Amino acid sequence: MHISMSTACLPVCARMLTNLSHILAKAEQFVETKKIDPTALTTYRLAPDMFPFTRQVLISCDAVKNGVARLSGVEAPKFDDTETTFAQLQERIQKTLAYIATVPAAAIDGTEDKEITFPAGPGKTRTLKGQDYLTGWMLPNMYFHITTAYTILRHNGVEVGKIDYLLGAQG
């Protein structure tokens, strides 16, 4: 059975960002119900050398938008990375979803062997073939940062579970 690059990319990314949006909604409801300062969650980090929650969400979105752009050749929108509130993070997710919805599957299909050069840390780049980039870098990067955002919320008492991560509001 053959799976196309677009099928491995676009619906997976859209689903995971939609699930992230669902998890954020639960976090927002949590802070309202508990009457706590939202920054207790948005600025929380799991370890001193890890990014805080807000940055995890931003990087999740960037992994998707920049990854889709690199594969498709369709220019990604520029975002300012100024989001600090749950509402602003939700808007960022929605802007990312809106962008990837405009990218035609045909622009991604057939990119398995396309050379993708991308930033891989301060002052570093890597080059991978399209399929290796998608399956070995882009998707794992997206999953890592969404999982870290989920873990921060879970660690802080937000009632999210595996079904929220996997199925979002459909769970």
Coordinates of N, CA and C in Angstrom, one line a residue:
M1 N 0.8 -1.2 0.0 CA 0.0 0.0 0.0 C 0.9 1.2 0.0
H2 N 0.6 2.2 -0.8 CA 1.3 3.4 -1.0 C 0.5 4.6 -0.3
I3 N 1.2 5.4 0.4 CA 0.6 6.6 1.0 C 1.4 7.8 0.5
S4 N 0.6 8.8 0.1 CA 1.2 9.9 -0.6 C 1.8 10.9 0.5
M5 N 2.7 11.7 0.1 CA 3.3 12.7 1.0 C 2.3 13.6 1.6
S6 N 1.3 14.0 0.7 CA 0.3 15.0 1.2 C -0.6 14.3 2.3
T7 N -0.9 13.0 2.1 CA -1.8 12.3 3.0 C -1.0 12.1 4.3
A8 N 0.3 11.9 4.2 CA 1.1 11.7 5.5 C 1.3 13.0 6.2
C9 N 1.1 14.1 5.5 CA 1.4 15.4 6.1 C 0.1 16.2 6.5
L10 N -0.6 16.6 5.5 CA -1.7 17.6 5.7 C -2.8 17.2 6.7
P11 N -3.4 16.0 6.6 CA -4.4 15.7 7.5 C -3.9 15.4 8.9
V12 N -2.7 14.8 9.0 CA -2.1 14.5 10.3 C -1.8 15.9 11.0
C13 N -1.2 16.8 10.3 CA -0.9 18.1 11.0 C -2.1 18.8 11.4
A14 N -3.1 18.8 10.5 CA -4.4 19.5 10.8 C -5.1 18.9 12.0
R15 N -5.1 17.6 12.1 CA -5.7 16.9 13.2 C -4.9 17.2 14.5
M16 N -3.6 17.2 14.5 CA -2.9 17.4 15.7 C -3.0 18.9 16.2
L17 N -3.0 19.8 15.3 CA -3.2 21.2 15.7 C -4.6 21.4 16.2
T18 N -5.6 20.8 15.6 CA -6.9 20.9 16.1 C -7.0 20.3 17.5
N19 N -6.3 19.2 17.7 CA -6.3 18.6 19.1 C -5.6 19.5 20.1
L20 N -4.5 20.1 19.6 CA -3.9 21.1 20.5 C -4.8 22.2 20.9
S21 N -5.6 22.7 19.9 CA -6.6 23.8 20.2 C -7.6 23.3 21.2
H22 N -8.0 22.1 21.1 CA -8.9 21.5 22.1 C -8.3 21.4 23.5
I23 N -7.0 21.1 23.6 CA -6.3 21.0 24.9 C -6.2 22.4 25.5
L24 N -5.9 23.4 24.6 CA -5.8 24.8 25.1 C -7.1 25.2 25.6
A25 N -8.2 24.9 25.0 CA -9.5 25.2 25.5 C -9.8 24.7 26.9
K26 N -9.3 23.4 27.1 CA -9.5 22.8 28.4 C -8.6 23.6 29.4
A27 N -7.4 24.0 29.0 CA -6.6 24.8 29.9 C -7.2 26.1 30.3
E28 N -7.8 26.7 29.3 CA -8.4 28.0 29.6 C -9.6 27.8 30.5
Q29 N -10.4 26.8 30.3 CA -11.5 26.5 31.2 C -11.0 26.2 32.6
F30 N -9.9 25.5 32.7 CA -9.3 25.2 34.0 C -8.9 26.4 34.8
V31 N -8.2 27.4 34.2 CA -7.8 28.6 34.9 C -9.0 29.4 35.3
E32 N -10.1 29.4 34.5 CA -11.3 30.1 34.8 C -12.0 29.5 36.0
T33 N -12.1 28.2 36.0 CA -12.8 27.4 37.1 C -12.0 27.5 38.4
K34 N -10.7 27.4 38.3 CA -9.9 27.4 39.5 C -9.5 28.9 39.9
K35 N -9.9 29.8 39.1 CA -9.6 31.2 39.3 C -8.1 31.5 39.6
I36 N -7.3 30.9 38.7 CA -5.8 31.1 38.8 C -5.3 32.0 37.7
D37 N -4.2 32.6 37.8 CA -3.6 33.4 36.8 C -3.2 32.5 35.6
P38 N -3.6 32.8 34.4 CA -3.3 32.0 33.3 C -1.8 31.9 33.0
T39 N -1.0 32.9 33.5 CA 0.4 32.8 33.2 C 1.1 31.7 34.1
A40 N 0.4 31.2 35.1 CA 0.9 30.1 35.8 C 1.1 28.9 34.9
L41 N 0.3 28.8 33.8 CA 0.4 27.7 32.8 C 1.2 28.2 31.6
T42 N 0.9 29.4 31.1 CA 1.5 29.8 29.8 C 3.0 30.0 30.0
T43 N 3.5 30.3 31.2 CA 4.9 30.5 31.3 C 5.6 29.3 32.0
Y44 N 4.9 28.3 32.2 CA 5.5 27.1 32.9 C 6.4 26.3 32.0
R45 N 7.5 25.8 32.5 CA 8.4 25.0 31.8 C 8.7 23.7 32.6
L46 N 8.9 22.6 31.9 CA 9.1 21.3 32.6 C 10.5 21.3 33.2
A47 N 11.5 21.9 32.6 CA 12.8 21.9 33.1 C 13.4 23.3 32.8
P48 N 14.4 23.7 33.6 CA 15.0 25.1 33.3 C 15.5 25.3 31.9
D49 N 15.9 24.3 31.2 CA 16.5 24.5 29.9 C 15.5 24.2 28.8
M50 N 14.2 24.0 29.2 CA 13.2 23.8 28.2 C 12.3 25.1 28.0
F51 N 11.7 25.2 26.8 CA 10.9 26.4 26.5 C 9.6 26.3 27.3
P52 N 9.0 27.4 27.7 CA 7.7 27.4 28.4 C 6.6 27.0 27.5
F53 N 5.4 26.8 28.1 CA 4.2 26.3 27.4 C 4.0 27.1 26.1
T54 N 3.9 28.5 26.3 CA 3.6 29.3 25.1 C 4.5 29.0 23.9
R55 N 5.8 28.9 24.2 CA 6.7 28.7 23.1 C 6.5 27.3 22.5
Q56 N 6.1 26.3 23.3 CA 5.9 25.0 22.8 C 4.7 25.0 21.8
V57 N 3.7 25.8 22.0 CA 2.6 26.0 21.1 C 3.1 26.7 19.8
L58 N 3.9 27.7 20.0 CA 4.3 28.5 18.8 C 5.2 27.6 17.9
I59 N 6.1 26.8 18.6 CA 7.0 25.9 17.8 C 6.2 24.8 17.1
S60 N 5.1 24.3 17.8 CA 4.3 23.3 17.1 C 3.7 23.9 15.8
C61 N 3.2 25.1 15.9 CA 2.6 25.7 14.7 C 3.7 26.0 13.6
D62 N 4.9 26.4 14.1 CA 5.9 26.7 13.1 C 6.4 25.4 12.5
A63 N 6.5 24.3 13.2 CA 7.0 23.1 12.6 C 6.0 22.7 11.5
V64 N 4.7 22.9 11.7 CA 3.8 22.6 10.6 C 3.9 23.6 9.5
K65 N 3.7 24.8 9.7 CA 3.7 25.8 8.6 C 5.0 25.8 7.8
N66 N 6.1 25.8 8.5 CA 7.4 25.9 7.8 C 7.7 24.5 7.1
G67 N 7.3 23.4 7.7 CA 7.5 22.1 7.1 C 6.7 22.0 5.8
V68 N 5.4 22.4 5.9 CA 4.6 22.3 4.7 C 5.1 23.2 3.6
A69 N 5.6 24.4 4.0 CA 6.2 25.4 3.0 C 7.4 24.8 2.4
R70 N 8.3 24.2 3.2 CA 9.5 23.6 2.6 C 9.2 22.5 1.7
L71 N 8.2 21.6 2.0 CA 7.9 20.5 1.1 C 7.2 21.0 -0.1
S72 N 6.3 21.9 0.0 CA 5.4 22.3 -1.1 C 6.0 23.4 -2.0
G73 N 6.9 24.2 -1.4 CA 7.4 25.4 -2.2 C 6.4 26.6 -2.1
V74 N 5.3 26.4 -1.3 CA 4.4 27.5 -1.1 C 4.8 28.3 0.1
E75 N 5.0 29.6 -0.1 CA 5.6 30.5 0.9 C 4.7 30.4 2.2
A76 N 5.4 30.3 3.3 CA 4.7 30.3 4.6 C 4.5 31.7 5.1
P77 N 3.4 32.0 5.8 CA 3.2 33.3 6.3 C 4.2 33.6 7.4
K78 N 4.5 34.8 7.7 CA 5.4 35.2 8.8 C 4.5 35.6 10.0
F79 N 4.9 35.0 11.2 CA 4.2 35.3 12.4 C 5.2 36.0 13.3
D80 N 4.7 36.9 14.2 CA 5.6 37.7 15.0 C 6.0 37.0 16.3
D81 N 5.4 35.9 16.7 CA 5.8 35.3 18.0 C 5.6 36.2 19.2
T82 N 4.5 36.9 19.2 CA 4.2 37.8 20.3 C 3.0 37.3 21.2
E83 N 2.5 36.1 20.9 CA 1.4 35.6 21.6 C 1.8 35.3 23.0
T84 N 0.8 35.6 23.9 CA 1.1 35.3 25.4 C -0.2 34.8 26.1
T85 N -1.3 35.0 25.5 CA -2.6 34.5 26.1 C -3.1 33.3 25.4
F86 N -4.0 32.6 26.1 CA -4.7 31.4 25.5 C -5.4 31.9 24.2
A87 N -6.1 33.0 24.2 CA -6.8 33.5 23.0 C -5.8 33.7 21.9
Q88 N -4.7 34.3 22.1 CA -3.7 34.6 21.1 C -3.1 33.3 20.6
L89 N -2.9 32.3 21.5 CA -2.4 31.0 21.0 C -3.4 30.3 20.2
Q90 N -4.7 30.4 20.5 CA -5.7 29.8 19.7 C -5.7 30.4 18.3
E91 N -5.6 31.7 18.3 CA -5.6 32.4 17.0 C -4.4 31.9 16.2
R92 N -3.2 31.7 16.8 CA -2.0 31.3 16.1 C -2.3 29.9 15.5
I93 N -2.9 29.0 16.2 CA -3.2 27.7 15.7 C -4.2 27.8 14.5
Q94 N -5.2 28.7 14.6 CA -6.2 28.8 13.6 C -5.5 29.4 12.3
K95 N -4.6 30.4 12.5 CA -3.9 30.9 11.3 C -3.0 29.8 10.6
T96 N -2.4 29.0 11.4 CA -1.6 27.9 10.9 C -2.5 26.9 10.1
L97 N -3.6 26.6 10.7 CA -4.6 25.7 10.0 C -5.1 26.3 8.7
A98 N -5.4 27.6 8.8 CA -5.9 28.3 7.6 C -4.8 28.2 6.5
Y99 N -3.6 28.4 6.8 CA -2.5 28.4 5.8 C -2.4 27.0 5.2
I100 N -2.3 26.0 6.0 CA -2.1 24.6 5.4 C -3.3 24.2 4.6
A101 N -4.4 24.7 4.9 CA -5.6 24.4 4.1 C -5.5 25.0 2.7
T102 N -4.7 26.0 2.5 CA -4.5 26.6 1.2 C -3.5 25.9 0.3
V103 N -2.7 25.0 0.9 CA -1.6 24.3 0.2 C -2.2 23.1 -0.5
P104 N -2.1 23.1 -1.9 CA -2.7 22.0 -2.6 C -1.9 20.7 -2.4
A105 N -2.6 19.6 -2.2 CA -1.9 18.3 -2.1 C -0.9 18.0 -3.2
A106 N -1.2 18.5 -4.4 CA -0.3 18.2 -5.5 C 1.0 18.9 -5.4
A107 N 1.1 20.0 -4.5 CA 2.4 20.7 -4.3 C 3.3 19.9 -3.4
I108 N 2.7 19.0 -2.6 CA 3.5 18.1 -1.7 C 3.8 16.7 -2.3
D109 N 2.8 16.2 -3.0 CA 3.0 14.9 -3.6 C 4.1 14.9 -4.6
G110 N 4.9 13.9 -4.5 CA 6.1 13.8 -5.4 C 7.3 14.4 -4.9
T111 N 7.3 14.9 -3.6 CA 8.5 15.6 -3.0 C 9.3 14.6 -2.2
E112 N 9.1 13.3 -2.3 CA 9.9 12.3 -1.6 C 11.4 12.5 -1.7
D113 N 11.8 12.8 -2.9 CA 13.3 12.9 -3.1 C 13.8 14.4 -3.2
K114 N 12.9 15.3 -3.0 CA 13.3 16.8 -3.0 C 14.3 17.0 -1.9
E115 N 15.3 17.8 -2.2 CA 16.3 18.1 -1.2 C 15.7 19.3 -0.3
I116 N 15.6 19.1 1.0 CA 15.1 20.1 1.9 C 16.3 20.5 2.8
T117 N 16.6 21.8 2.8 CA 17.6 22.3 3.7 C 16.9 23.2 4.7
F118 N 17.2 23.0 5.9 CA 16.4 23.7 7.0 C 17.3 24.0 8.2
P119 N 16.9 25.0 9.0 CA 17.6 25.3 10.2 C 17.5 24.1 11.2
A120 N 18.6 23.9 11.8 CA 18.6 22.8 12.8 C 19.4 23.2 14.1
G121 N 19.0 24.3 14.6 CA 19.7 24.9 15.7 C 20.4 26.2 15.4
P122 N 20.9 26.9 16.4 CA 21.6 28.2 16.1 C 22.8 28.0 15.2
G123 N 22.7 28.6 14.0 CA 23.8 28.6 13.1 C 24.0 27.3 12.4
K124 N 23.1 26.4 12.5 CA 23.2 25.1 11.8 C 22.1 24.8 10.8
T125 N 22.4 24.0 9.8 CA 21.4 23.6 8.9 C 21.6 22.1 8.7
R126 N 20.5 21.5 8.2 CA 20.6 20.1 7.8 C 19.9 20.0 6.4
T127 N 20.2 18.9 5.7 CA 19.6 18.7 4.4 C 19.1 17.2 4.4
L128 N 17.9 17.0 4.1 CA 17.3 15.7 4.0 C 16.4 15.6 2.8
K129 N 16.2 14.4 2.3 CA 15.2 14.2 1.2 C 13.8 14.4 1.8
G130 N 12.9 14.8 0.9 CA 11.6 15.2 1.4 C 10.9 14.2 2.3
Q131 N 10.9 12.9 1.9 CA 10.3 11.9 2.8 C 11.0 11.8 4.1
D132 N 12.3 11.8 4.1 CA 13.0 11.7 5.4 C 12.8 12.9 6.2
Y133 N 12.7 14.1 5.6 CA 12.4 15.3 6.3 C 11.0 15.2 7.0
L134 N 10.0 14.8 6.2 CA 8.6 14.7 6.7 C 8.6 13.7 7.9
T135 N 9.1 12.5 7.6 CA 8.9 11.4 8.6 C 9.9 11.4 9.7
G136 N 11.1 12.0 9.5 CA 12.2 12.0 10.5 C 12.5 13.3 11.2
W137 N 11.9 14.4 10.7 CA 12.1 15.7 11.3 C 10.9 16.5 11.6
M138 N 10.1 16.8 10.5 CA 9.0 17.7 10.7 C 7.9 17.1 11.6
L139 N 7.4 15.9 11.3 CA 6.4 15.3 12.1 C 6.8 15.0 13.5
P140 N 8.0 14.4 13.7 CA 8.5 14.2 15.1 C 8.7 15.5 15.9
N141 N 9.1 16.6 15.2 CA 9.2 17.9 15.9 C 7.9 18.4 16.3
M142 N 6.9 18.3 15.4 CA 5.5 18.7 15.7 C 5.0 17.9 16.9
Y143 N 5.1 16.6 16.9 CA 4.7 15.8 18.0 C 5.4 16.1 19.3
F144 N 6.7 16.3 19.2 CA 7.4 16.6 20.4 C 6.9 17.8 21.1
H145 N 6.7 18.9 20.4 CA 6.3 20.2 21.0 C 4.8 20.1 21.4
I146 N 3.9 19.4 20.7 CA 2.6 19.3 21.1 C 2.5 18.4 22.4
T147 N 3.3 17.3 22.4 CA 3.4 16.5 23.6 C 3.9 17.2 24.8
T148 N 4.9 18.1 24.6 CA 5.4 18.8 25.7 C 4.4 19.8 26.2
A149 N 3.7 20.5 25.3 CA 2.6 21.4 25.8 C 1.5 20.6 26.6
Y150 N 1.1 19.5 26.1 CA 0.2 18.6 26.7 C 0.7 18.2 28.1
T151 N 2.0 17.8 28.2 CA 2.6 17.4 29.5 C 2.6 18.5 30.5
I152 N 2.9 19.7 30.1 CA 2.9 20.9 31.0 C 1.5 21.1 31.6
L153 N 0.5 21.0 30.7 CA -0.8 21.2 31.2 C -1.2 20.1 32.2
R154 N -0.9 18.8 31.8 CA -1.3 17.7 32.6 C -0.5 17.8 34.0
H155 N 0.7 18.1 33.9 CA 1.5 18.2 35.1 C 0.9 19.3 36.1
N156 N 0.3 20.3 35.6 CA -0.2 21.4 36.4 C -1.7 21.2 36.7
G157 N -2.2 20.0 36.5 CA -3.6 19.7 36.9 C -4.7 19.8 36.0
V158 N -4.4 20.3 34.7 CA -5.5 20.4 33.7 C -5.9 18.9 33.4
E159 N -7.2 18.7 33.4 CA -7.7 17.4 33.2 C -7.8 17.1 31.7
V160 N -6.6 16.7 31.2 CA -6.5 16.2 29.8 C -5.9 14.8 29.8
G161 N -6.3 14.0 28.9 CA -5.9 12.6 28.8 C -5.5 12.3 27.4
K162 N -5.1 11.0 27.3 CA -4.7 10.5 26.0 C -5.7 10.7 24.9
I163 N -7.0 10.6 25.2 CA -8.0 10.8 24.2 C -8.0 12.2 23.7
D164 N -7.8 13.2 24.6 CA -7.7 14.6 24.2 C -6.6 14.8 23.3
Y165 N -5.4 14.2 23.5 CA -4.3 14.3 22.7 C -4.5 13.7 21.3
L166 N -5.1 12.5 21.3 CA -5.3 11.7 20.1 C -6.5 12.1 19.3
L167 N -7.6 12.5 19.9 CA -8.9 12.7 19.2 C -9.4 14.1 19.4
G168 N -8.9 14.9 20.4 CA -9.4 16.2 20.6 C -10.8 16.2 21.0
A169 N -11.6 17.1 20.5 CA -13.0 17.3 20.8 C -13.8 16.1 20.4
Q170 N -13.3 15.3 19.4 CA -14.0 14.1 18.9 C -14.0 13.0 19.9
G171 N -13.1 13.0 20.9 CA -12.9 12.0 21.9 C -14.1 11.7 22.7

